[in-house]
mmCIF file of C-alpha atoms in Angstrom:
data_model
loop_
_atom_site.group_PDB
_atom_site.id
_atom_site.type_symbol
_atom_site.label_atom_id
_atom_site.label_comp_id
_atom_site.label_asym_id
_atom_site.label_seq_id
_atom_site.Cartn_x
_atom_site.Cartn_y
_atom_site.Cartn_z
ATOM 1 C CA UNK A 1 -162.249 27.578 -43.629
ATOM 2 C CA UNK A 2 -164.951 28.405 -46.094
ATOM 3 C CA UNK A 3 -166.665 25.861 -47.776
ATOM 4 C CA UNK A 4 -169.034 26.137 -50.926
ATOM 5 C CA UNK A 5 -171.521 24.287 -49.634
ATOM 6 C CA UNK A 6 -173.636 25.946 -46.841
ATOM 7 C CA UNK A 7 -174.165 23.012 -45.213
ATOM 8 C CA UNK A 8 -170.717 21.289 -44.714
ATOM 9 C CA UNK A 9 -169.525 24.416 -43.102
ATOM 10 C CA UNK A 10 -171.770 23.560 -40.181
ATOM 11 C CA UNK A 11 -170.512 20.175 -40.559
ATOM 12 C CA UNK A 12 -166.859 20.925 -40.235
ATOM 13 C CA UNK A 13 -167.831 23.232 -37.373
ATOM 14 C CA UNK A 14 -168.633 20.341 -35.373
ATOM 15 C CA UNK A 15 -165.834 18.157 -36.771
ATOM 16 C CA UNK A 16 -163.545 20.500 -35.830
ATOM 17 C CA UNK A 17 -162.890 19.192 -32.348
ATOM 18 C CA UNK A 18 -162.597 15.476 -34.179
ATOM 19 C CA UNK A 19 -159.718 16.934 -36.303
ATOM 20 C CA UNK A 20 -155.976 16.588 -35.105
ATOM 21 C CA UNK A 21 -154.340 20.263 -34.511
ATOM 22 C CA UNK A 22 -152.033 19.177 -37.600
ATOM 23 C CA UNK A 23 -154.391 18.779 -40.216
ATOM 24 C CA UNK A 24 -156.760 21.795 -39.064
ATOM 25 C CA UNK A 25 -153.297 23.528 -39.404
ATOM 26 C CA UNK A 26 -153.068 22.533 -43.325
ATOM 27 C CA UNK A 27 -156.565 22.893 -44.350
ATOM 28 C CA UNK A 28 -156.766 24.887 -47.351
ATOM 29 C CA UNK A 29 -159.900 26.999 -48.630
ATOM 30 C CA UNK A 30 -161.760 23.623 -49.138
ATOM 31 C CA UNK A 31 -162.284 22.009 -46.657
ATOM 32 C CA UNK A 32 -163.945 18.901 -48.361
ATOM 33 C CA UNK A 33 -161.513 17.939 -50.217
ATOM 34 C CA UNK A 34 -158.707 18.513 -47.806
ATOM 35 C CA UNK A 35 -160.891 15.802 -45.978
ATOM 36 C CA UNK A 36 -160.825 13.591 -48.967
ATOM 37 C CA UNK A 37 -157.155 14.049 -49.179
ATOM 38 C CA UNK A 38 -157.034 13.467 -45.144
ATOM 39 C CA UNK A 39 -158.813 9.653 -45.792
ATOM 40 C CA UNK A 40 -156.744 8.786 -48.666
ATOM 41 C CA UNK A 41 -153.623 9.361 -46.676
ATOM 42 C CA UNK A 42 -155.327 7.371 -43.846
ATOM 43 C CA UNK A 43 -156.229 4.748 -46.506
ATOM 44 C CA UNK A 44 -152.505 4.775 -47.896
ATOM 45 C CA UNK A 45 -150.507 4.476 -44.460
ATOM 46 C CA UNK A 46 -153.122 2.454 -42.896
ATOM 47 C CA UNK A 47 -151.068 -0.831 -43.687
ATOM 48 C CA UNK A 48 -153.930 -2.651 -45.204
ATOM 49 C CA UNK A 49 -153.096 -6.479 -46.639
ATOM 50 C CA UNK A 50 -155.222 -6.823 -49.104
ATOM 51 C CA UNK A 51 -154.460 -4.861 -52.360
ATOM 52 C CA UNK A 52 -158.329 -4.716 -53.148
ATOM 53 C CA UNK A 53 -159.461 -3.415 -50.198
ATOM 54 C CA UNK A 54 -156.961 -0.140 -50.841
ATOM 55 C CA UNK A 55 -158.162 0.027 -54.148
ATOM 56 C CA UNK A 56 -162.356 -0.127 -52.546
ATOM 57 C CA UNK A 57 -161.273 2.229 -51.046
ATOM 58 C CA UNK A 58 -159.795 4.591 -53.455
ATOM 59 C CA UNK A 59 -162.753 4.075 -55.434
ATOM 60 C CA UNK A 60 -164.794 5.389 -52.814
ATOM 61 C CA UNK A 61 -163.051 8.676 -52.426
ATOM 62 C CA UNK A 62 -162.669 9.628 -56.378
ATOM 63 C CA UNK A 63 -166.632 8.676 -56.063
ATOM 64 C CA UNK A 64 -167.060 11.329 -53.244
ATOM 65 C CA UNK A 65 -164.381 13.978 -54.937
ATOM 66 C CA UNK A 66 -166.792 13.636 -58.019
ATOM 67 C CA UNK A 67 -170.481 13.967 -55.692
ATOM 68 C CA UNK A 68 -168.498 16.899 -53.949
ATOM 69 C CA UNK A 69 -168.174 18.672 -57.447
ATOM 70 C CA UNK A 70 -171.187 17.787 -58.747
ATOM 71 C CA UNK A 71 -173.105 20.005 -55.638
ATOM 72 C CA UNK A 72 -170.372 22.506 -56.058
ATOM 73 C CA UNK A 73 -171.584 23.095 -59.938
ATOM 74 C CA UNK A 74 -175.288 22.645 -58.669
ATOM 75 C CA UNK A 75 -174.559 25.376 -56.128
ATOM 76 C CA UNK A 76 -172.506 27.793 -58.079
ATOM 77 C CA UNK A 77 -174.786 27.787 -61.409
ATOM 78 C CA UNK A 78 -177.983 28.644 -60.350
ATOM 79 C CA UNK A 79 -180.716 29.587 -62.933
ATOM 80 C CA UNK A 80 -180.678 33.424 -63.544
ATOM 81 C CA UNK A 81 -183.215 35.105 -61.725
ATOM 82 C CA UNK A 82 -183.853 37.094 -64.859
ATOM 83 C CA UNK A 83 -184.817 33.785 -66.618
ATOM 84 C CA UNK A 84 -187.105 32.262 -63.475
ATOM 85 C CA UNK A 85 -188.896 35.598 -63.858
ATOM 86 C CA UNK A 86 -189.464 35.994 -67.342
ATOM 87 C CA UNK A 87 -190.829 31.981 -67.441
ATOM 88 C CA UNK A 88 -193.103 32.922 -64.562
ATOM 89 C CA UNK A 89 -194.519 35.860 -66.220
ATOM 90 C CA UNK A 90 -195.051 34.058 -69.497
ATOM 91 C CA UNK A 91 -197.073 30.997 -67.575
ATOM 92 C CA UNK A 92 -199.133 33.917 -65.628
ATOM 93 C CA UNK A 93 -200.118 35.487 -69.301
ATOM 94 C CA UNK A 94 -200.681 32.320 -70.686
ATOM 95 C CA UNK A 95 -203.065 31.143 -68.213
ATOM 96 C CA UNK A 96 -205.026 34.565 -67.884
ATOM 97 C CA UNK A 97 -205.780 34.040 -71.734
ATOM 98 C CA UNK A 98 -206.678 30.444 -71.485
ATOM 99 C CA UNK A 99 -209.832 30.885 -70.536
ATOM 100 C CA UNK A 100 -210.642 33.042 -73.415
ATOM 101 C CA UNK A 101 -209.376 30.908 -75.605
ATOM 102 C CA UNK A 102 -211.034 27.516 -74.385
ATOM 103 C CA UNK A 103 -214.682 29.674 -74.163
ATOM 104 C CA UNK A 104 -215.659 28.851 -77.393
ATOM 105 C CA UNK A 105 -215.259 25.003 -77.538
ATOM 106 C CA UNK A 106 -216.037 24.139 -73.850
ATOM 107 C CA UNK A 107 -218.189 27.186 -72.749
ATOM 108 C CA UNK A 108 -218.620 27.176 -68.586
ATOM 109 C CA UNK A 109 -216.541 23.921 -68.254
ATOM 110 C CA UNK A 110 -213.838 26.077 -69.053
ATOM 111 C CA UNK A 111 -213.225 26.798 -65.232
ATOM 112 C CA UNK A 112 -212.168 23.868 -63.907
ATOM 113 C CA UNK A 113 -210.342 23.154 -66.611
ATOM 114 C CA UNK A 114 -208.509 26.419 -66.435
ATOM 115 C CA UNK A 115 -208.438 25.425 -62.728
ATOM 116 C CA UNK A 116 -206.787 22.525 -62.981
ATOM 117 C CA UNK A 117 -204.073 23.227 -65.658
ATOM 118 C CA UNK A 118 -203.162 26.296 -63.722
ATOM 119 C CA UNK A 119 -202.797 24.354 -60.704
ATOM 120 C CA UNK A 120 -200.454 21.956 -62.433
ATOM 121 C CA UNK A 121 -198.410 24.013 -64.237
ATOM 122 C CA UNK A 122 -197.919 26.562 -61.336
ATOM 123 C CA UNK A 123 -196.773 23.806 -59.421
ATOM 124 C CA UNK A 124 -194.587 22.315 -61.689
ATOM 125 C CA UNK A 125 -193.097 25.908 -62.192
ATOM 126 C CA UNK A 126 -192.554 25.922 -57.931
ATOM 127 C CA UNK A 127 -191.056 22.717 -57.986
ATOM 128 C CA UNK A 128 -188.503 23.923 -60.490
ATOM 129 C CA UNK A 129 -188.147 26.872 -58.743
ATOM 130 C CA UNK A 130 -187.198 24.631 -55.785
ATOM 131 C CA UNK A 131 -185.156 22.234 -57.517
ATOM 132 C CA UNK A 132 -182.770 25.119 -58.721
ATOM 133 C CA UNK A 133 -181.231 25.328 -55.106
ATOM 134 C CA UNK A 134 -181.693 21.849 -53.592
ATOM 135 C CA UNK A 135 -179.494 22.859 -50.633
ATOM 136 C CA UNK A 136 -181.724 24.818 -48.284
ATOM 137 C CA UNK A 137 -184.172 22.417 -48.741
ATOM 138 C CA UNK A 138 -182.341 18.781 -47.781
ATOM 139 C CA UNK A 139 -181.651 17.793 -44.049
ATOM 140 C CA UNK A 140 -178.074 17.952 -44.726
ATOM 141 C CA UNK A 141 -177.928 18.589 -41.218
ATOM 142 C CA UNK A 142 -179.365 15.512 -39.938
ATOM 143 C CA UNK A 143 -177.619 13.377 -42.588
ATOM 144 C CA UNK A 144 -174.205 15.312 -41.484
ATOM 145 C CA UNK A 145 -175.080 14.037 -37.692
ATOM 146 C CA UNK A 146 -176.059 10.179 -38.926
ATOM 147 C CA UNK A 147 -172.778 10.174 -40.670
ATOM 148 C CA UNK A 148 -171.075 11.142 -37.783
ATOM 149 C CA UNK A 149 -172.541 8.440 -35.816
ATOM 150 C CA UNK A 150 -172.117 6.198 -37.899
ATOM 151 C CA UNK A 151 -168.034 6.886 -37.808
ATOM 152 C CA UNK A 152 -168.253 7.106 -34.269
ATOM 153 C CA UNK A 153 -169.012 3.937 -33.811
ATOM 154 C CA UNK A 154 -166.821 2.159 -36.572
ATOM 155 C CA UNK A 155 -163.928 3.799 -35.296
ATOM 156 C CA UNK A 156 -165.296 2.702 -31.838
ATOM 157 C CA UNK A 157 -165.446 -0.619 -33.258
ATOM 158 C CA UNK A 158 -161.874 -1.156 -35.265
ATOM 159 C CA UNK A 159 -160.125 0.266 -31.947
ATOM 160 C CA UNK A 160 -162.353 -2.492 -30.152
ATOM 161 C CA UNK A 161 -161.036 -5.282 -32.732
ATOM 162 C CA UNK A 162 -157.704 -3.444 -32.784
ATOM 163 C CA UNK A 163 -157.636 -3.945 -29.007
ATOM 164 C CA UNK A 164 -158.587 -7.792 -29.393
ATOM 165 C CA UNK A 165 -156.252 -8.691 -31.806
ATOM 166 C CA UNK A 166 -153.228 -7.311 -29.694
ATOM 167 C CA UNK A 167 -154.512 -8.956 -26.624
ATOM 168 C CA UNK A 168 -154.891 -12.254 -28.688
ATOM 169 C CA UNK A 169 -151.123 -11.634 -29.863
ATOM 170 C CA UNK A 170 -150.152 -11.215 -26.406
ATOM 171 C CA UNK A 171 -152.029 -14.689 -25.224
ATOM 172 C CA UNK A 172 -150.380 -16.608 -27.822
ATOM 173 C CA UNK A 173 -146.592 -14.954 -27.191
ATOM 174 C CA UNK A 174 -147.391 -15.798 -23.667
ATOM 175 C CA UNK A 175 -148.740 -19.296 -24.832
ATOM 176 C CA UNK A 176 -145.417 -19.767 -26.816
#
């Protein structure tokens, strides 16, 4: 059950339990979008009336097919190392001959200013370094366990409604 993503495999660890024995039994290498596939077939048997609703729906899970490979391609084409190296080594030169180079039209104010560009550009360069793998840096975690919640309780809530409407049924056969 390996997943691309780091993240969702700690995800589906603990979804595991919420899975039915016959779709954990046909889960293929990815697990996302066998869940994706899971939904639509929940979507497609789930007896809906209105056509637009379905379609919502639908809509919804090309939508999160698409996000899922879009992180995939994030995850799986990183920057070469080679590359982050070889920028980081041309900033460093750059700014060790800066000063040199700004000496004749500033003289001592050269230092901050030499200072301050550094400090921008270096972190400019960390923040790309950090935006090249997004994933160990987002609470996936914590947005995995809001999710959850959140589909604990609407699934808490249709059975609740589910529940009504049958008893309501029942009143008005008995009514009848």
């Amino acid at each position: 059950m390996n997943t691309t993503v780091t993240a969702a495999k700690v995800f589906f660890a603990g979804a595991i339990p919420l899975l039915s024995p016959p779709l954990l039994a046909t889960c293929h290498e990815n697990l996302l979008l066998r869940s994706v596939q899971a939904i639509t077939n929940i979507i497609a048997t789930a007896g809906l009336k209105r056509p637009e609703t379905v379609m919502s729906m639908d809509d919804n899970c090309s939508l999160l097919v698409r996000s899922i490979s879009a992180c995939e391609r994030l995850l799986n084409t990183p920057i070469p190392m080679s590359y982050t190296r070889h920028t980081a080594r041309i900033l460093m030169l750059w700014l060790m001959y800066m000063p040199f180079s700004l000496w004749g039209y500033c003289g001592w104010a050269m230092v901050p200013i030499t200072a301050l560009v550094s400090f921008v550009l270096l972190g400019i360069e960390e923040i790309g370094v950090y935006i090249e793998e997004p994933f160990s840096l987002l609470p996936l975690e914590a947005l995995c366990a809001k999710l959850e919640f959140g589909l604990t309780n609407m699934m808490a809530d249709h059975l609740l409604i589910a529940r009504h409407s049958t008893e309501t049924e029942a009143m008005r056969a008995i009514q009848l």
